[in-house]
Amino acid sequence: MRRVTAREESDRVTIEVDGELDTVASHDLRAAMVRFADQARTLTFDLTRVAGVDADGVRALEWCSRLAVERRTVLRWSGCSGPLLDALRSGEGR
């Protein structure tokens, strides 16, 4: 099953994460970010279906945020799941 998918709409891209945001999904998330960071004016991460996250997942989200700033791309977060919010609040991955 593909965990990270992207939908392109003009100068906007939505990247969806489904399931665990683990090492494998983190790699796919970074690859999608690199692919679209320069061509999309706005990138939205839809994290509604994230079932869990590990330290690599947290680091990937931080890396994507830094890349968006460097590339001057608007990065939006949509629908953070409960498990993801819990991991971010607890500082998992640090």
Coordinates of C-alpha atoms in Angstrom, one line a residue:
M1 CA 0.0 0.0 0.0
R2 CA 1.2 3.5 -0.8
R3 CA 1.4 5.6 2.3
V4 CA 2.2 9.0 0.8
T5 CA 0.2 10.3 -2.2
A6 CA 0.1 13.6 -3.9
R7 CA -2.7 15.5 -5.8
E8 CA -1.8 18.4 -8.0
E9 CA -4.2 21.2 -8.6
S10 CA -2.7 24.1 -10.6
D11 CA -0.1 25.7 -8.3
R12 CA -1.3 23.8 -5.3
V13 CA -0.4 20.3 -4.2
T14 CA -1.9 18.2 -1.4
I15 CA 0.3 15.4 0.0
E16 CA -1.6 12.8 2.0
V17 CA -0.1 10.5 4.6
D18 CA -2.1 7.3 5.3
G19 CA -1.1 4.9 8.1
E20 CA 2.1 5.0 10.0
L21 CA 4.5 7.9 9.5
D22 CA 7.5 5.8 10.0
T23 CA 10.9 5.4 8.3
V24 CA 9.5 4.3 5.0
A25 CA 6.7 6.9 4.9
S26 CA 9.2 9.6 6.0
H27 CA 11.4 8.8 3.0
D28 CA 8.4 9.0 0.7
L29 CA 7.2 12.3 2.3
R30 CA 10.7 13.9 1.8
A31 CA 10.8 12.8 -1.8
A32 CA 7.3 14.3 -2.5
M33 CA 8.4 17.5 -0.8
V34 CA 11.5 17.8 -2.9
R35 CA 9.5 17.0 -6.1
F36 CA 6.9 19.7 -5.4
A37 CA 8.5 22.4 -3.3
D38 CA 9.7 24.5 -6.3
Q39 CA 6.7 24.1 -8.6
A40 CA 3.9 24.5 -6.1
R41 CA 3.1 27.8 -4.5
T42 CA 1.2 26.1 -1.7
L43 CA 1.8 22.6 -0.3
T44 CA -0.8 21.1 2.0
F45 CA 0.0 18.1 4.2
D46 CA -3.2 16.1 4.9
L47 CA -2.4 14.2 8.1
T48 CA -5.9 13.1 8.9
R49 CA -5.2 9.3 8.4
V50 CA -1.9 9.2 10.3
A51 CA -2.3 6.2 12.6
G52 CA 1.0 6.7 14.4
V53 CA 4.4 8.4 14.1
D54 CA 7.9 7.5 15.1
A55 CA 11.0 9.6 15.6
D56 CA 11.8 9.5 11.9
G57 CA 8.3 10.8 11.1
V58 CA 8.7 13.7 13.4
R59 CA 12.1 14.6 11.9
A60 CA 10.7 14.3 8.4
L61 CA 7.9 16.8 9.2
E62 CA 10.5 19.2 10.7
W63 CA 12.8 18.8 7.6
C64 CA 9.8 19.5 5.3
S65 CA 9.0 22.7 7.3
R66 CA 12.6 23.9 6.9
L67 CA 12.7 23.2 3.2
A68 CA 9.4 25.1 2.7
V69 CA 10.9 28.1 4.4
E70 CA 14.1 27.9 2.2
R71 CA 12.1 27.5 -1.0
R72 CA 9.5 30.2 0.0
T73 CA 6.7 27.7 -0.4
V74 CA 3.6 28.1 1.7
L75 CA 3.2 24.9 3.8
R76 CA -0.1 24.1 5.4
W77 CA -1.0 21.3 7.7
S78 CA -4.5 19.8 7.5
G79 CA -6.3 17.4 9.7
C80 CA -3.6 16.3 12.1
S81 CA -4.8 12.9 13.6
G82 CA -5.0 12.3 17.3
P83 CA -2.0 10.0 17.4
L84 CA 0.1 12.5 15.5
L85 CA -0.9 15.3 17.8
D86 CA -0.1 13.2 20.9
A87 CA 3.4 12.4 19.5
L88 CA 4.1 16.0 18.7
R89 CA 2.9 17.2 22.1
S90 CA 5.0 14.6 23.9
G91 CA 8.1 15.6 22.0
E92 CA 8.6 12.1 20.4
G93 CA 11.5 12.0 18.1
R94 CA 13.6 14.5 20.2

